[in-house]
Coordinates of C-alpha atoms in Angstrom, one line a residue:
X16 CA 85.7 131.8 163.6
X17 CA 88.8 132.1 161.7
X18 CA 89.1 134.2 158.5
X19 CA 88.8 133.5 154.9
X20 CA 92.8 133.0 154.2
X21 CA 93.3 130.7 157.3
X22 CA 90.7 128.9 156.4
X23 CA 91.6 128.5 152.8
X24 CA 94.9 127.9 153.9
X25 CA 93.5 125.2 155.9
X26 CA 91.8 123.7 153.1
X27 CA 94.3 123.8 151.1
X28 CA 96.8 122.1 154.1
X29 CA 94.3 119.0 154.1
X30 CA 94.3 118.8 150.0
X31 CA 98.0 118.7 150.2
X32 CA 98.5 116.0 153.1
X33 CA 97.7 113.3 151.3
X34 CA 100.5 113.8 148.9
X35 CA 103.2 114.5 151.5
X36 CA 102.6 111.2 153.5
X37 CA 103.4 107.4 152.2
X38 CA 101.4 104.3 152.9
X39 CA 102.4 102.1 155.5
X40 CA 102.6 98.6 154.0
X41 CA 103.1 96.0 156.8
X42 CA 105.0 93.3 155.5
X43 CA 105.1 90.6 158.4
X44 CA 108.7 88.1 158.1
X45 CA 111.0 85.8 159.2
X46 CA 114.4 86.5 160.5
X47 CA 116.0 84.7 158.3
X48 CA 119.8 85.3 156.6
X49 CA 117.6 86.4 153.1
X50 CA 114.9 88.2 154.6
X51 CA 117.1 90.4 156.8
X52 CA 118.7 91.4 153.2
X53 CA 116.0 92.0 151.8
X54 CA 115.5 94.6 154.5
X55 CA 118.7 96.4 153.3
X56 CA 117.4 97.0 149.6
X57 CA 114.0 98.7 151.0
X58 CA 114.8 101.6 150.3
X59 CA 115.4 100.9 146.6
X60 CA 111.6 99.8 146.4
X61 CA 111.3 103.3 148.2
X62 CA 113.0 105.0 146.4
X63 CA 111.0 103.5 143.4
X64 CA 108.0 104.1 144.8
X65 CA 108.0 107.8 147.5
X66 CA 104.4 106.9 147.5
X67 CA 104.9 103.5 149.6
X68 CA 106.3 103.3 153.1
X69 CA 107.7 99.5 154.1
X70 CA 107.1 99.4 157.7
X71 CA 108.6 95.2 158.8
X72 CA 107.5 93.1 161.4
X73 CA 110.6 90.6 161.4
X74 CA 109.8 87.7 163.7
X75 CA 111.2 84.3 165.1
X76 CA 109.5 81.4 162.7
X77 CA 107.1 80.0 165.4
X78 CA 106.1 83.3 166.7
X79 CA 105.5 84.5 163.0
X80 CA 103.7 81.3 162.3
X81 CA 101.3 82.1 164.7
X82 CA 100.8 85.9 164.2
X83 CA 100.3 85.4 161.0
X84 CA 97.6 82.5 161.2
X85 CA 95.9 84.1 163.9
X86 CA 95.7 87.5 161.6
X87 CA 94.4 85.8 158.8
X88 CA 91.7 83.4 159.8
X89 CA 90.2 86.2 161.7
X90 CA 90.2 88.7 158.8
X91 CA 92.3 90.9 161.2
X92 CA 94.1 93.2 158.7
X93 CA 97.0 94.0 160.7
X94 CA 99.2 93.1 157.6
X95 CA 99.6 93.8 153.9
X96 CA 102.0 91.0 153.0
X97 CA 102.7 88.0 154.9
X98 CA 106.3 85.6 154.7
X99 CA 104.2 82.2 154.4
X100 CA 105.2 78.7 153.9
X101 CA 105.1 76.1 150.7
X102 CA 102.4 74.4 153.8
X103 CA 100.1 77.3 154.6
X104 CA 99.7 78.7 150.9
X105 CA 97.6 76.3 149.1
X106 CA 95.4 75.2 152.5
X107 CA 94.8 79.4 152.4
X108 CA 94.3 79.5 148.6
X109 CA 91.7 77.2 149.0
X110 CA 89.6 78.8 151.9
X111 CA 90.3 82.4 149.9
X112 CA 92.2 83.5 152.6
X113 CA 94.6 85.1 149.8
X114 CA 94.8 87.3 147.1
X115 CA 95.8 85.9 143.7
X116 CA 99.3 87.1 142.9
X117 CA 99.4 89.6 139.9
X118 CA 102.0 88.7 137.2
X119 CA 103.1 90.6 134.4
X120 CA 105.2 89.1 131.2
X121 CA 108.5 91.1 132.7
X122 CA 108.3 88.9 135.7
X123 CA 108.3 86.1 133.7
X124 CA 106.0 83.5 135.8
X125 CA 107.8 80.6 133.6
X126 CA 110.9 81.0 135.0
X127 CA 109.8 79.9 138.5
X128 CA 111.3 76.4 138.9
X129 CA 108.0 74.0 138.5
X130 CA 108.2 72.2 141.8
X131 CA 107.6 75.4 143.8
X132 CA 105.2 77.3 141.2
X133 CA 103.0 74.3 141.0
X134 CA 103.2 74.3 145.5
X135 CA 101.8 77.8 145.6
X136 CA 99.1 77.2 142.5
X137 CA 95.5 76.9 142.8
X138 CA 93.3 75.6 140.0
X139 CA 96.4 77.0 138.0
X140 CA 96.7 80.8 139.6
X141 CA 99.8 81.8 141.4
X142 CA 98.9 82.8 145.1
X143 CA 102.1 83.3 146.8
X144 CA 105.2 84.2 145.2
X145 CA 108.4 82.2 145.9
X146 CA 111.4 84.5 148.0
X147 CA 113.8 81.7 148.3
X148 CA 113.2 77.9 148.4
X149 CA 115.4 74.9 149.5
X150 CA 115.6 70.9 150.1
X151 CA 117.7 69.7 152.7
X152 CA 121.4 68.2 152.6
X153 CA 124.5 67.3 154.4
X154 CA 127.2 70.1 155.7
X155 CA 130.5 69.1 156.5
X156 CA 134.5 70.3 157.6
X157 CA 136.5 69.0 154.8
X158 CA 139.6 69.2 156.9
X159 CA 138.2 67.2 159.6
X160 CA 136.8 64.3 157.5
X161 CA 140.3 64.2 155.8
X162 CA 142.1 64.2 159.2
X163 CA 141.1 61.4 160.0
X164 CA 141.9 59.7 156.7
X165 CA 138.2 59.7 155.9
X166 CA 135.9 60.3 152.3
X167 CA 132.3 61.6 152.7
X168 CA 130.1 60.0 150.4
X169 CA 128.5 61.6 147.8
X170 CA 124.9 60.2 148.8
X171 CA 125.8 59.0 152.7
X172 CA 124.0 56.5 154.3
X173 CA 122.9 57.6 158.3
X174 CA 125.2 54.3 158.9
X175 CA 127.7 56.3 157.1
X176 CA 127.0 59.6 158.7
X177 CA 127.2 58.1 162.5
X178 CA 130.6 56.5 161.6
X179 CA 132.3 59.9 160.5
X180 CA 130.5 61.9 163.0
X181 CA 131.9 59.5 165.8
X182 CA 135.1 60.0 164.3
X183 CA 135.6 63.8 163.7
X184 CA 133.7 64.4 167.3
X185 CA 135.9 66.3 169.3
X186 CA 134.3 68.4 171.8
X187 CA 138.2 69.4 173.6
X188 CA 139.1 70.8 171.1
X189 CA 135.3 72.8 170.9
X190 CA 134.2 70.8 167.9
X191 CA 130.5 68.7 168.1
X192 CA 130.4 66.2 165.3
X193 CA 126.7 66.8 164.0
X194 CA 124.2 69.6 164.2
X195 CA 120.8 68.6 163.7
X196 CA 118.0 70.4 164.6
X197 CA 115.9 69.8 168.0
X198 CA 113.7 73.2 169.1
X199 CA 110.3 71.9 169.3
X200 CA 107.9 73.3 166.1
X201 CA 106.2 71.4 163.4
X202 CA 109.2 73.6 160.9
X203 CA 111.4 73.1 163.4
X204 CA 112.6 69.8 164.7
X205 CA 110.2 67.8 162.9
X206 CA 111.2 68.9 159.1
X207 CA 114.3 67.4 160.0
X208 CA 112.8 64.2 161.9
X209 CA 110.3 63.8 159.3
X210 CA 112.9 63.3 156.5
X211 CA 114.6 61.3 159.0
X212 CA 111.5 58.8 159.7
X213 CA 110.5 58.7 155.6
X214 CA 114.1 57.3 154.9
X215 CA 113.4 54.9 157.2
X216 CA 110.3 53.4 155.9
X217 CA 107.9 55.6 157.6
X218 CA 105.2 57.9 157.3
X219 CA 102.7 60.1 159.4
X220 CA 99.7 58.5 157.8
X221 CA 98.1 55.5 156.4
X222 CA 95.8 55.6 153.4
X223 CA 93.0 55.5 156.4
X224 CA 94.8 58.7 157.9
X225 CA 95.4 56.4 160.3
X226 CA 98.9 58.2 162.4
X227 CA 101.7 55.9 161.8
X228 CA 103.9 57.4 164.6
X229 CA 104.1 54.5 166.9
X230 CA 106.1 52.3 164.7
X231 CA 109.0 50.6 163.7
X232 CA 110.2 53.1 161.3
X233 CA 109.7 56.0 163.6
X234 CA 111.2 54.2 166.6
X235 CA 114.2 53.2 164.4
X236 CA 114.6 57.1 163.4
X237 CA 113.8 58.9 166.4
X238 CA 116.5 56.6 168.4
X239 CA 119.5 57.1 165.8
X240 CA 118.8 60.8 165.8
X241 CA 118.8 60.7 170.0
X242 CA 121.7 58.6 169.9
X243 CA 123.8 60.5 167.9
X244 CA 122.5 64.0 169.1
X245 CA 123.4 63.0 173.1
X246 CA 127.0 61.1 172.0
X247 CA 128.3 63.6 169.4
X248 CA 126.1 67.1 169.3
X249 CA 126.8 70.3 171.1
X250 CA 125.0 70.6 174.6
X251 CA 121.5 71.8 174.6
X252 CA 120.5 70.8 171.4
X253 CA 117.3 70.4 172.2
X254 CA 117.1 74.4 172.2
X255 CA 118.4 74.6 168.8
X256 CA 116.9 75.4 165.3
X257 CA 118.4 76.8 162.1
X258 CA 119.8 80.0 163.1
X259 CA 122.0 78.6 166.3
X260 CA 123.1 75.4 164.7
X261 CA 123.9 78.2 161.3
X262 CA 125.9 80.1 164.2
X263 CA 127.6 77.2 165.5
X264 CA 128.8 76.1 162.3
X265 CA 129.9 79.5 161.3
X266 CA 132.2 79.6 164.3
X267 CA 133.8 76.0 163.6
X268 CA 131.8 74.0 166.1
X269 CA 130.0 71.1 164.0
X270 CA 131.6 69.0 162.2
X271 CA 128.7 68.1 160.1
X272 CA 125.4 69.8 160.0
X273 CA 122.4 68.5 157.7
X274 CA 119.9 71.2 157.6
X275 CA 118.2 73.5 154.6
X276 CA 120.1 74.4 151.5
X277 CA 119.5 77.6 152.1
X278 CA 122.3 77.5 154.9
X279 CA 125.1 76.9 151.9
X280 CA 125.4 80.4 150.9
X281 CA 125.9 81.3 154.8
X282 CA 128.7 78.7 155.2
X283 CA 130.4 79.1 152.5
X284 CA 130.4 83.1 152.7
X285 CA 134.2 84.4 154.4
X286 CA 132.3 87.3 155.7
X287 CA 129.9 85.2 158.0
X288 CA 131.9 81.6 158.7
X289 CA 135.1 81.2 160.1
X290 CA 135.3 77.6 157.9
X291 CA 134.3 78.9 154.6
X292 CA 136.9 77.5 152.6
X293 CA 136.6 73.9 154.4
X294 CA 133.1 73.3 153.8
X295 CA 131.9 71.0 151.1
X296 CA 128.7 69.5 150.2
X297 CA 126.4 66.3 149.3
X298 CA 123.0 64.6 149.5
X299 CA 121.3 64.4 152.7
X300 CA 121.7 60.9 154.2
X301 CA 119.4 57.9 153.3
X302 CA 118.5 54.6 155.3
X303 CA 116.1 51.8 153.6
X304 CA 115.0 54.1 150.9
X305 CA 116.0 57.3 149.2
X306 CA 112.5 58.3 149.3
X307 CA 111.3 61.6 151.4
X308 CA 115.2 62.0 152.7
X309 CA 115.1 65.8 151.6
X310 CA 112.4 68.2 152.3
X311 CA 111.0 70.7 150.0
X312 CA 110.2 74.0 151.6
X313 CA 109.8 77.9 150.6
X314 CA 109.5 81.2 151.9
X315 CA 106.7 83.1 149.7
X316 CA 105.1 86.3 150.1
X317 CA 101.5 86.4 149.8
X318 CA 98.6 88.6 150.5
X319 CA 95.6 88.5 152.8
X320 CA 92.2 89.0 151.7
X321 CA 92.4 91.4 154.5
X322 CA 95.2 94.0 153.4
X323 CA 94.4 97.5 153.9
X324 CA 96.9 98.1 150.9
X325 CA 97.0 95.3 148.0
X326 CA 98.1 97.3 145.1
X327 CA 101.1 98.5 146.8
X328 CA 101.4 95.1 148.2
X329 CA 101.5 93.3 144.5
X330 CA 104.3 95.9 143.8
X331 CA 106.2 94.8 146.5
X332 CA 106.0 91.5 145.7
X333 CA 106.6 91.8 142.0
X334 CA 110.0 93.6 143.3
X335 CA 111.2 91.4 145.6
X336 CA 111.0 88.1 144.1
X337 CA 112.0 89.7 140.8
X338 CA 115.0 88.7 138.5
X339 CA 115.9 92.3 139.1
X340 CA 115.6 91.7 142.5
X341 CA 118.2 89.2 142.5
X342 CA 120.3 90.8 140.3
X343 CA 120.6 93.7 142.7
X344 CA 121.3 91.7 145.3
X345 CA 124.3 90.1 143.7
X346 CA 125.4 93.6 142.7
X347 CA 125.7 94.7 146.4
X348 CA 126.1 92.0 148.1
X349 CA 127.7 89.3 145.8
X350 CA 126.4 86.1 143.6
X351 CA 126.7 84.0 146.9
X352 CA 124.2 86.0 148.9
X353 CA 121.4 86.0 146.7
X354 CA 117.9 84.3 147.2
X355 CA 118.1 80.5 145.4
X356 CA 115.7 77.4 144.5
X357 CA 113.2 79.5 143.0
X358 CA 114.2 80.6 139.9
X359 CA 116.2 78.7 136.5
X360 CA 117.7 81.6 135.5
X361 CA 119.9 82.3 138.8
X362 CA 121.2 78.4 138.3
X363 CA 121.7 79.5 134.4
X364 CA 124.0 82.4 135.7
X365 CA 127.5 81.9 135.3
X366 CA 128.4 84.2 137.5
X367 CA 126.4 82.4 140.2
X368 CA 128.0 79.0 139.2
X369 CA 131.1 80.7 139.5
X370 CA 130.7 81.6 143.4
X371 CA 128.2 78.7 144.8
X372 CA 130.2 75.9 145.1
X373 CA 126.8 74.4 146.8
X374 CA 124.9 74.9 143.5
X375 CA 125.3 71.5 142.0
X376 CA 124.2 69.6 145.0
X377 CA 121.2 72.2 145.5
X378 CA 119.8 72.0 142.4
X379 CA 119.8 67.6 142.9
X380 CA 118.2 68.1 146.2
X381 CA 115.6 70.4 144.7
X382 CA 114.9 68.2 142.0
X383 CA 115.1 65.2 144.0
X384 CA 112.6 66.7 146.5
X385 CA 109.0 65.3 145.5
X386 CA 106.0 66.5 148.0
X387 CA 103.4 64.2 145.9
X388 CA 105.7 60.9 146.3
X389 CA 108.4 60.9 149.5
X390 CA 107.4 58.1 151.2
X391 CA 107.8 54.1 150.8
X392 CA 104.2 53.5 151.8
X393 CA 101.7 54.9 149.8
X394 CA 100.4 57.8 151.6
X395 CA 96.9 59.9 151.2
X396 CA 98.7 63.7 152.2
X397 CA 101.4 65.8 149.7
X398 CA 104.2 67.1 151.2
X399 CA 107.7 65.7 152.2
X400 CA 108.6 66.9 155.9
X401 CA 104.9 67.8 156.9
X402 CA 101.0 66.4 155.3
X403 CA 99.5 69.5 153.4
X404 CA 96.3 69.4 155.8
X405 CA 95.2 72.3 158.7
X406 CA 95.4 69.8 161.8
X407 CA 99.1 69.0 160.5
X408 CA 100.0 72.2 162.8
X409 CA 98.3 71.1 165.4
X410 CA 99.9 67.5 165.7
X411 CA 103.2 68.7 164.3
X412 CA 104.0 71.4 166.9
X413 CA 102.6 68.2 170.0
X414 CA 104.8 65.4 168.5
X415 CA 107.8 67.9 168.1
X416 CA 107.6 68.5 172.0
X417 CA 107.8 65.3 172.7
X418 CA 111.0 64.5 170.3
X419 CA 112.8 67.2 172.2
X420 CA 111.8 66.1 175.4
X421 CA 112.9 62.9 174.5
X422 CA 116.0 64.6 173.2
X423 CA 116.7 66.4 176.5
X424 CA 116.3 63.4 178.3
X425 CA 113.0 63.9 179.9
X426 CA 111.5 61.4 178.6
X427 CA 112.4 57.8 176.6
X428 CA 111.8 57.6 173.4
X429 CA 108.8 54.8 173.5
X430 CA 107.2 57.4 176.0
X431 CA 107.3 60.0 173.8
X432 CA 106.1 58.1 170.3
X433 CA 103.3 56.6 172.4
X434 CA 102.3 59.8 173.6
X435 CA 102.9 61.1 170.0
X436 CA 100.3 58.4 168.4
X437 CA 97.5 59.1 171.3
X438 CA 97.9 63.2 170.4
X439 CA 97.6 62.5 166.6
X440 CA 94.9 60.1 166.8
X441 CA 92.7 62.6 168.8
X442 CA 93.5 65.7 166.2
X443 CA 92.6 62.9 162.9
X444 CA 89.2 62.2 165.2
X445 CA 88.1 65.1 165.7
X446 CA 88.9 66.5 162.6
X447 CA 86.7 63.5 161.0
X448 CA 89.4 62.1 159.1
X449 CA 90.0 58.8 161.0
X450 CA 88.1 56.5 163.3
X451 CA 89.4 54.5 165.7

């Protein structure tokens, strides 16, 4: 039995331990340029807060997709903020899967650029704060369009886009002439090919939720973008998302590379691309109509029903998608490296105008981007490069399989649309949305 002062010390040992620890908060992410930097500043927030300790789980897109869907429809707890998609957060809003993001007037909710704000609303409360949004648009070597005595449109046509491409290819001299995207994943190849197949005419459904894969529009798409991927793009494309084709350009080896905004600050920063000063910018390529031809997506940080530790997760989140936030970030890093499309005040910034020479054609894209109207036929879903419903996943991450197998050769393209439409048309079934 030990004496009185051990055991008082004892007692007194337990009273204290709760002060001398943090929390954990388990903030699950993407490894992504902007989320790895946030990662840097943590211990700022810490610093802020000794009470709170950020413990990351920084994953591949796909593979955080999944852990993070599988967490949350089973109530599973294992994180305290989740990186989620313009997609999952108002399909989660609705079931209650999430917490209702806290605001105060010092964050300053209005200044939120509408498009996203209204994305991650619910019956007009915020669920998800925005860390950085983005539309889509077109990459390119300055020096090798003017080479050959060339002039990239300001809004190219893909007719366009396959004539310069052809031209600038050079793969000798260790240059492809387009990047595109062509790892399989609903985010992954198919936000591209999605944009690609709404310029066209096309959509994924009918107003009967009828899929619409197996059609002209789609075959016209999916054939440019496998024509011009196996004549002019780097070798194994079909293993490549944003982060190679980001690494290939950075090194000099695309020519042209129409992917997420986002990428602009990476290309045009000397510290990470060897062709920073001969990149320049525009719209991302139309065909029949201008409709759908740039997606609208965001990273957002959110917070499961589940979460062992909301209030420390709501000042986490209040932090990091902050104007402070931002303005900390350009004070270490630079104006360039900061998180964009979410809020009005960063494109206000002259300071940021000064450095972004990619802000201009952002900000269009952005505001060109609509997720309730991007494609020619009426359609019954919202969303530009994916349909705002739970089976999307399902048929997006099958039909993107088949685009890269038809990318890689293993299939033709008729094989893999028409194995595309059967996939879809079972998902819309069973999910009760179409019959045959």
């Amino acid at each position: 039995m030990p004496s009185p002062r051990a055991a008082a010390l004892a007692v007194g040992l337990l009273a204290a331990a709760p002060l001398s620890f943090a929390a954990d908060l388990v903030i699950a992410t993407v490894n992504n340029g902007h989320m790895i930097e946030m990662q840097k500043h943590t211990k700022e927030f810490e610093k802020a807060n000794p009470d709170i300790n950020v413990k990351w789980v920084t994953l591949e897109e796909g593979v955080l997709r999944q852990r993070v869907t599988t967490d949350i429809a089973t109530k599973g707890g294992q994180f305290d903020v989740m990186t989620i998609g313009l997609y999952e957060a108002p399909i989660w809003a609705k079931k209650g899967w999430l917490k209702e993001i806290a605001t105060t007037p010092a964050y300053d909710v209005d200044d939120l650029l509408p498009s996203i704000r209204s994305g991650l609303s619910n019956g007009g409360k915020l669920y998800a704060a925005p860390f950085y949004a983005e539309s889509s648009m077109t990459m390119y070597r300055t020096d090798l369009v003017k080479a050959k005595g060339l002039t990239m449109p300001p809004n190219p046509t893909w007719a366009q886009m396959a004539d310069i491409v052809s031209k600038i290819h050079d793969p000798a001299k260790g240059v492809y002439g387009l990047c595109l995207r062509g790892k399989p994943g609903w985010g992954d190849n198919m936000a591209l090919l999605t944009t690609m197949v709404n310029t066209h005419g096309g959509q994924w459904f009918d107003m009967s939720w009828k899929p619409q894969i197996d059609t002209k529009p789609w075959h016209d798409a999916i054939n440019l973008y496998v024509d011009l991927m196996k004549k002019y793009g780097p070798p194994g494309a079909s293993a490549n998302s944003f982060n190679e084709n980001l690494a290939l350009f950075n090194e000099g080896k695309c020519g042209v590379w129409i992917d997420a905004t986002i990428a602009a600050s990476f290309v045009s920063d000397p510290k990470q691309s060897k062709v920073a000063d001969k990149v320049a910018f525009v719209q991302a390529p139309t065909a029949v109509t201008p409709k759908g031809a740039n997606w609208l997506w965001s990273w957002n940080l959110a917070i499961p029903v589940s979460s062992k530790k909301p209030e420390a997760a709501q000042k986490f989140i209040a932090w990091a998608t902050s104007k402070d936030y931002v303005n900390l970030v350009a004070k270490e890093a630079g104006w360039h490296a900061v998180p964009t499309g979410t809020r009005k005040s960063t494109y206000a910034n002259p300071e940021f105008q000064k450095v972004a020479k990619f802000a201009v054609e952002e900000q269009k894209a952005m505001g060109t981007a609509n997720a309730n109207d991007s494609t020619l036929p009426k359609s019954p879903y919202t969303g530009v490069q994916y349909a705002a419903i739970p089976e999307f996943q399902a048929i997006g991450i099958a039909v993107g399989q088949q685009m890269s197998a038809a990318l890689s050769g293993k299939v033709t393209v008729d094989q893999a649309l028409k194995t595309s439409q059967t996939a879809a048309e079972r998902e819309m079934t069973k999910g009760g949305y179409y019959k045959k």
